[in-house]
Amino acid sequence: MRQTRISTYIDLLFCLVILPVIIMLAPVEKWIIHHTYFMLTLIVYLYALYFTYRKANIPSLFLRHKFGQVFFLIAALLIITWGLSQIPIPKDKFSTSSLDLGIRQHMRTQTVWFFFLIVTGFSLAIELTFELFRQILSKQEIEAEKNKAELALYKAQISPHFLFNTLNALYGLVLTKSDKTESAFIQFSNILKYMYAQTTSETIPVCNEIDYIRQYVDLQALRLNKHTHISFETQTDDDQAPIPPMILITFVENAFKYGTSSDIDCTVLIRIIVKNGQLLFETENTVMKEKKEKTPAIGIENCRKRLELLYPGRFNLTTVQENRQYKIRLTIRLQ
């Protein structure tokens, strides 16, 4: 709200004070009398130029790598400015010779370009300043959210329900002296270590997150029987692509929480693909347990808010339930 108010004040300052003063640097009286159409066109163009820059927000386009849009915008404005500067001066009683007319035409051309540079410089300076403040505020907000997320991860990322079931499964392996006992304990230990070590980092290689999810899936499989089929698919062309830690596990937990059964055949699908700087994450499960409340899952909504802070305008998250099949699809442009 405060930023919007400041932006409005700056626009009023420019439109009512700065631009009129700049225009007064030109021979306004002569142009209004003898070149009224040109002068009115120039004034309208300067105001339109300023608000075009303010609307387009070139610094933001640069940060979002919209270089094509920046190029076409600047090119279009340069062409329009050039066309405006080439409007011929009509002959009048002040035009004593072709040389005098050429000098006046040259001076007017320089004046048009001077106005263009002044408005461009002022507009870009304002947008750069606002973008800098936006980045600072966004970083502070992300840091605050990160601190909250870390606390939430420690308390609830691995649910007590999961820990209870896993410990029961491990206990069963010990009693039956299964060959899987040692590897299961190692996986369980690695999961806990990952929770309390990796979550302090802002980003981690995607291969670490995939390995963590794989161990989580393997542990879940220990307590599930043959009725639940688990499909875990991964494909990556860049194992070191950075992502925030534990950004995907909530969706995986959700699939196991509502999509498994001990007496009805069901399938849990988890797919992670990293290709060309983009991450595709999908889960699909048969709905075996209905939520008591018909409201969005808190964990998923919290993840959505975290994604909005970390990847504004660079992710798409959809959740769909059709014919008792619950699907989550998340795409993130990592670069």
Coordinates of C-alpha atoms in Angstrom, one line a residue:
M1 CA 0.0 0.0 0.0
R2 CA 2.8 2.4 1.0
Q3 CA 4.7 1.6 -2.2
T4 CA 1.6 2.2 -4.4
R5 CA 1.1 5.6 -2.7
I6 CA 4.7 6.6 -3.2
S7 CA 4.5 5.6 -6.8
T8 CA 1.4 7.8 -7.3
Y9 CA 3.2 10.8 -5.8
I10 CA 6.2 10.3 -8.1
D11 CA 3.9 10.1 -11.1
L12 CA 2.1 13.3 -10.1
L13 CA 5.5 15.0 -9.5
F14 CA 6.7 14.1 -12.9
C15 CA 3.5 14.9 -14.8
L16 CA 2.7 18.2 -13.0
V17 CA 6.2 19.6 -12.3
I18 CA 9.2 17.8 -13.9
L19 CA 7.9 17.3 -17.4
P20 CA 6.3 20.8 -17.8
V21 CA 9.7 22.3 -16.7
I22 CA 11.5 20.1 -19.3
I23 CA 9.1 21.1 -22.0
M24 CA 9.7 24.8 -21.2
L25 CA 13.3 24.3 -22.3
A26 CA 12.1 24.2 -25.9
P27 CA 10.8 27.2 -27.8
V28 CA 7.3 26.3 -26.7
E29 CA 5.7 29.6 -27.7
K30 CA 6.9 29.6 -31.3
W31 CA 6.1 25.9 -31.7
I32 CA 2.6 26.3 -30.3
I33 CA 1.8 29.2 -32.6
H34 CA 3.5 27.9 -35.8
H35 CA 3.6 24.1 -35.2
T36 CA 0.7 23.5 -33.0
Y37 CA 0.0 19.9 -34.3
F38 CA 3.7 18.9 -33.7
M39 CA 3.8 20.4 -30.2
L40 CA 0.7 18.7 -29.0
T41 CA 1.8 15.4 -30.5
L42 CA 5.2 15.8 -28.8
I43 CA 3.6 16.5 -25.4
V44 CA 1.2 13.6 -25.7
Y45 CA 4.1 11.3 -26.8
L46 CA 6.3 12.3 -23.8
Y47 CA 3.5 11.5 -21.3
A48 CA 2.7 8.2 -23.1
L49 CA 6.5 7.4 -23.2
Y50 CA 6.7 7.8 -19.4
F51 CA 3.7 5.7 -18.6
T52 CA 4.8 3.0 -21.1
Y53 CA 8.1 2.6 -19.2
R54 CA 6.3 2.6 -15.9
K55 CA 3.8 -0.1 -17.1
A56 CA 6.4 -2.3 -18.8
N57 CA 8.9 -2.2 -15.9
I58 CA 12.0 -2.9 -17.9
P59 CA 14.2 -3.9 -14.8
S60 CA 11.7 -6.5 -13.9
L61 CA 11.7 -7.9 -17.5
F62 CA 15.4 -8.2 -17.3
L63 CA 15.3 -10.1 -14.0
R64 CA 12.7 -12.5 -15.6
H65 CA 15.0 -12.9 -18.6
K66 CA 12.3 -11.4 -21.0
F67 CA 15.1 -10.0 -23.2
G68 CA 13.0 -10.3 -26.3
Q69 CA 10.2 -8.1 -24.9
V70 CA 12.7 -5.5 -23.8
F71 CA 14.3 -5.4 -27.3
F72 CA 11.1 -5.0 -29.1
L73 CA 9.8 -2.4 -26.7
I74 CA 13.0 -0.3 -27.0
A75 CA 13.1 -0.8 -30.8
A76 CA 9.5 0.3 -31.1
L77 CA 10.0 3.4 -29.0
L78 CA 13.2 4.4 -30.9
I79 CA 11.3 4.0 -34.2
I80 CA 8.4 6.2 -33.0
T81 CA 10.8 8.8 -31.6
W82 CA 12.8 8.9 -34.9
G83 CA 9.6 9.2 -36.9
L84 CA 8.5 12.1 -34.6
S85 CA 11.8 13.9 -35.0
Q86 CA 11.5 13.6 -38.8
I87 CA 8.2 15.5 -39.1
P88 CA 9.1 18.3 -41.5
I89 CA 8.9 21.9 -40.5
P90 CA 6.4 23.7 -42.7
K91 CA 7.7 26.8 -44.4
D92 CA 6.6 30.1 -42.9
K93 CA 7.8 33.7 -42.8
F94 CA 10.7 32.8 -40.5
S95 CA 12.1 30.4 -43.1
T96 CA 14.4 32.8 -45.0
S97 CA 16.4 30.1 -46.7
S98 CA 16.7 26.3 -47.1
L99 CA 19.8 26.5 -44.9
D100 CA 17.9 28.2 -42.1
L101 CA 15.1 25.7 -42.4
G102 CA 17.6 22.8 -42.2
I103 CA 19.2 24.3 -39.1
R104 CA 15.8 24.6 -37.4
Q105 CA 14.9 21.1 -38.4
H106 CA 18.2 19.8 -37.0
M107 CA 17.6 21.7 -33.7
R108 CA 14.1 20.3 -33.4
T109 CA 15.3 16.8 -34.0
Q110 CA 17.9 17.1 -31.3
T111 CA 15.3 18.5 -28.9
V112 CA 13.0 15.5 -29.5
W113 CA 15.8 13.1 -28.8
F114 CA 16.8 15.1 -25.8
F115 CA 13.3 14.8 -24.4
F116 CA 13.3 11.1 -25.2
L117 CA 16.6 10.6 -23.2
I118 CA 15.4 12.6 -20.3
V119 CA 12.1 10.8 -19.9
T120 CA 13.8 7.4 -20.5
G121 CA 16.5 8.1 -17.9
F122 CA 14.0 9.3 -15.3
S123 CA 11.6 6.4 -15.8
L124 CA 14.3 3.8 -15.7
A125 CA 15.8 5.4 -12.5
I126 CA 12.5 5.2 -10.8
E127 CA 11.8 1.7 -11.8
L128 CA 15.3 0.6 -10.8
T129 CA 14.8 2.1 -7.4
F130 CA 11.4 0.5 -6.9
E131 CA 12.7 -2.9 -8.2
L132 CA 15.6 -2.7 -5.7
F133 CA 13.2 -2.1 -2.8
R134 CA 11.0 -4.9 -4.1
Q135 CA 13.9 -7.3 -4.1
I136 CA 15.0 -6.2 -0.6
L137 CA 11.5 -6.7 0.8
S138 CA 11.1 -10.0 -1.1
K139 CA 14.3 -11.3 0.3
Q140 CA 13.3 -10.3 3.8
E141 CA 10.0 -11.9 3.4
I142 CA 11.6 -15.1 2.1
E143 CA 14.0 -15.2 5.0
A144 CA 11.1 -14.8 7.5
E145 CA 9.1 -17.5 5.7
K146 CA 12.2 -19.7 5.6
N147 CA 12.6 -19.4 9.4
K148 CA 9.0 -20.4 9.9
A149 CA 9.3 -23.2 7.4
E150 CA 12.4 -24.6 9.2
L151 CA 10.5 -24.6 12.5
A152 CA 7.6 -26.3 10.9
L153 CA 9.8 -28.9 9.2
Y154 CA 11.4 -29.8 12.5
K155 CA 8.0 -30.2 14.2
A156 CA 5.8 -31.8 11.5
Q157 CA 7.6 -32.5 8.2
I158 CA 8.0 -36.2 9.1
S159 CA 4.7 -36.9 10.9
P160 CA 4.5 -38.9 14.1
H161 CA 2.2 -41.3 12.2
F162 CA 5.0 -42.0 9.8
L163 CA 7.6 -42.5 12.6
F164 CA 5.3 -44.8 14.5
N165 CA 4.6 -47.0 11.4
T166 CA 8.2 -47.0 10.4
L167 CA 9.5 -48.0 13.9
N168 CA 6.9 -50.8 14.0
A169 CA 8.1 -52.0 10.6
L170 CA 11.7 -51.9 11.8
Y171 CA 10.7 -53.8 14.9
G172 CA 9.1 -56.4 12.8
L173 CA 12.2 -56.8 10.7
V174 CA 14.3 -57.2 13.8
L175 CA 12.0 -59.9 15.1
T176 CA 12.0 -61.8 11.8
K177 CA 15.7 -61.4 11.5
S178 CA 15.2 -60.0 7.9
D179 CA 18.1 -59.3 5.6
K180 CA 16.6 -55.9 5.1
T181 CA 17.0 -54.8 8.7
E182 CA 20.4 -53.2 8.4
S183 CA 19.7 -51.3 5.2
A184 CA 16.3 -50.2 6.6
F185 CA 17.9 -48.7 9.8
I186 CA 20.5 -46.9 7.6
Q187 CA 17.7 -45.4 5.4
F188 CA 15.8 -44.3 8.5
S189 CA 19.0 -42.7 10.0
N190 CA 19.7 -41.0 6.7
I191 CA 16.2 -39.5 6.6
L192 CA 16.5 -38.1 10.1
K193 CA 20.0 -36.7 9.3
Y194 CA 18.8 -35.1 6.1
M195 CA 15.9 -33.4 8.0
Y196 CA 18.1 -31.8 10.6
A197 CA 21.2 -31.0 8.4
Q198 CA 20.0 -30.1 4.9
T199 CA 17.1 -27.9 5.9
T200 CA 19.5 -25.2 7.0
S201 CA 20.7 -24.7 3.4
E202 CA 18.8 -22.3 1.1
T203 CA 19.2 -24.7 -1.8
I204 CA 20.6 -28.2 -2.4
P205 CA 21.4 -30.3 -5.5
V206 CA 18.2 -32.0 -6.8
C207 CA 19.9 -35.4 -6.7
N208 CA 20.0 -35.1 -2.9
E209 CA 16.3 -34.4 -2.7
I210 CA 15.6 -37.3 -5.1
D211 CA 17.7 -39.6 -2.9
Y212 CA 15.9 -38.4 0.2
I213 CA 12.5 -39.1 -1.4
R214 CA 13.6 -42.5 -2.6
Q215 CA 14.7 -43.5 0.9
Y216 CA 11.4 -42.2 2.3
V217 CA 9.5 -44.3 -0.3
D218 CA 11.5 -47.4 0.5
L219 CA 10.7 -47.0 4.2
Q220 CA 7.1 -46.6 3.4
A221 CA 7.2 -49.8 1.4
L222 CA 8.3 -51.7 4.5
R223 CA 4.9 -51.3 6.2
L224 CA 2.9 -51.8 3.0
N225 CA 1.8 -55.2 1.6
K226 CA 1.3 -56.4 -2.0
H227 CA -2.0 -54.5 -2.4
T228 CA -0.1 -51.2 -2.7
H229 CA 2.0 -50.8 -5.8
I230 CA 4.6 -48.0 -5.7
S231 CA 6.0 -46.5 -8.9
F232 CA 8.9 -44.0 -8.4
E233 CA 10.2 -42.5 -11.7
T234 CA 13.1 -40.1 -12.0
Q235 CA 14.9 -38.5 -14.9
T236 CA 17.4 -35.7 -14.8
D237 CA 19.9 -34.0 -17.1
D238 CA 21.4 -32.0 -14.3
D239 CA 21.9 -33.7 -10.9
Q240 CA 23.3 -30.4 -9.5
A241 CA 20.3 -28.3 -10.3
P242 CA 19.5 -26.3 -7.1
I243 CA 16.2 -26.5 -5.4
P244 CA 15.0 -25.7 -1.8
P245 CA 15.3 -28.7 0.5
M246 CA 12.2 -30.7 1.3
I247 CA 10.0 -28.7 -1.1
L248 CA 8.5 -31.9 -2.6
I249 CA 8.1 -34.2 0.4
T250 CA 4.8 -32.9 1.6
F251 CA 3.2 -34.0 -1.7
V252 CA 4.7 -37.4 -1.4
E253 CA 3.5 -37.7 2.2
N254 CA 0.0 -36.7 1.1
A255 CA 0.0 -39.5 -1.6
F256 CA 0.9 -42.2 1.0
K257 CA -1.4 -40.8 3.6
Y258 CA -4.5 -41.0 1.5
G259 CA -3.5 -43.4 -1.3
T260 CA -2.5 -46.7 0.4
S261 CA -4.5 -49.7 1.6
S262 CA -3.8 -53.0 3.2
D263 CA -6.7 -54.9 1.6
I264 CA -7.6 -53.1 -1.7
D265 CA -5.3 -52.9 -4.8
C266 CA -4.0 -49.4 -5.3
T267 CA -1.1 -47.5 -6.9
V268 CA 1.0 -44.6 -5.8
L269 CA 2.9 -42.9 -8.6
I270 CA 5.7 -40.4 -8.0
R271 CA 7.6 -38.8 -10.9
I272 CA 10.4 -36.3 -10.9
I273 CA 11.9 -35.0 -14.1
V274 CA 14.6 -32.3 -14.4
K275 CA 15.2 -31.2 -18.0
N276 CA 16.4 -28.0 -19.7
G277 CA 16.3 -26.1 -16.4
Q278 CA 12.8 -27.1 -15.5
L279 CA 11.5 -29.4 -12.9
L280 CA 8.4 -31.5 -13.4
F281 CA 7.0 -33.2 -10.3
E282 CA 3.9 -35.4 -10.4
T283 CA 2.1 -37.7 -7.9
E284 CA -1.0 -39.8 -8.6
N285 CA -2.8 -42.0 -6.1
T286 CA -6.2 -43.7 -5.7
V287 CA -8.1 -42.0 -2.9
M288 CA -8.4 -44.7 -0.3
K289 CA -9.1 -42.3 2.6
E290 CA -11.3 -39.3 2.4
K291 CA -10.4 -36.1 4.3
K292 CA -12.9 -35.3 7.1
E293 CA -13.0 -31.7 6.0
K294 CA -13.5 -30.5 2.5
T295 CA -10.8 -27.9 2.7
P296 CA -7.4 -27.7 1.0
A297 CA -4.7 -29.7 2.8
I298 CA -2.7 -27.4 5.1
G299 CA 0.6 -28.9 4.0
I300 CA -0.1 -28.4 0.3
E301 CA -1.3 -24.8 0.8
N302 CA 1.8 -24.0 2.9
C303 CA 4.0 -25.4 0.1
R304 CA 2.1 -23.2 -2.4
K305 CA 2.9 -20.1 -0.3
R306 CA 6.5 -21.1 -0.1
L307 CA 6.7 -21.6 -3.8
E308 CA 5.1 -18.2 -4.4
L309 CA 7.9 -16.7 -2.3
L310 CA 10.8 -18.7 -3.8
Y311 CA 9.6 -18.8 -7.5
P312 CA 7.2 -15.9 -8.1
G313 CA 5.8 -16.3 -11.6
R314 CA 8.1 -19.3 -12.3
F315 CA 6.0 -22.3 -11.1
N316 CA 2.6 -23.9 -11.7
L317 CA 0.9 -26.1 -9.2
T318 CA -2.4 -28.0 -9.9
T319 CA -4.3 -30.5 -7.9
V320 CA -7.1 -32.5 -9.5
Q321 CA -9.4 -35.3 -8.2
E322 CA -11.2 -37.4 -10.8
N323 CA -12.9 -40.8 -10.4
R324 CA -11.1 -41.3 -7.1
Q325 CA -7.7 -40.5 -8.6
Y326 CA -5.9 -37.6 -7.0
K327 CA -3.2 -36.0 -9.1
I328 CA -0.7 -33.3 -8.3
R329 CA 1.4 -31.6 -11.0
L330 CA 4.1 -29.1 -10.2
T331 CA 6.4 -27.4 -12.7
I332 CA 9.2 -25.0 -11.6
R333 CA 11.5 -23.0 -13.9
L334 CA 14.7 -23.4 -12.0
Q335 CA 16.8 -21.0 -14.2

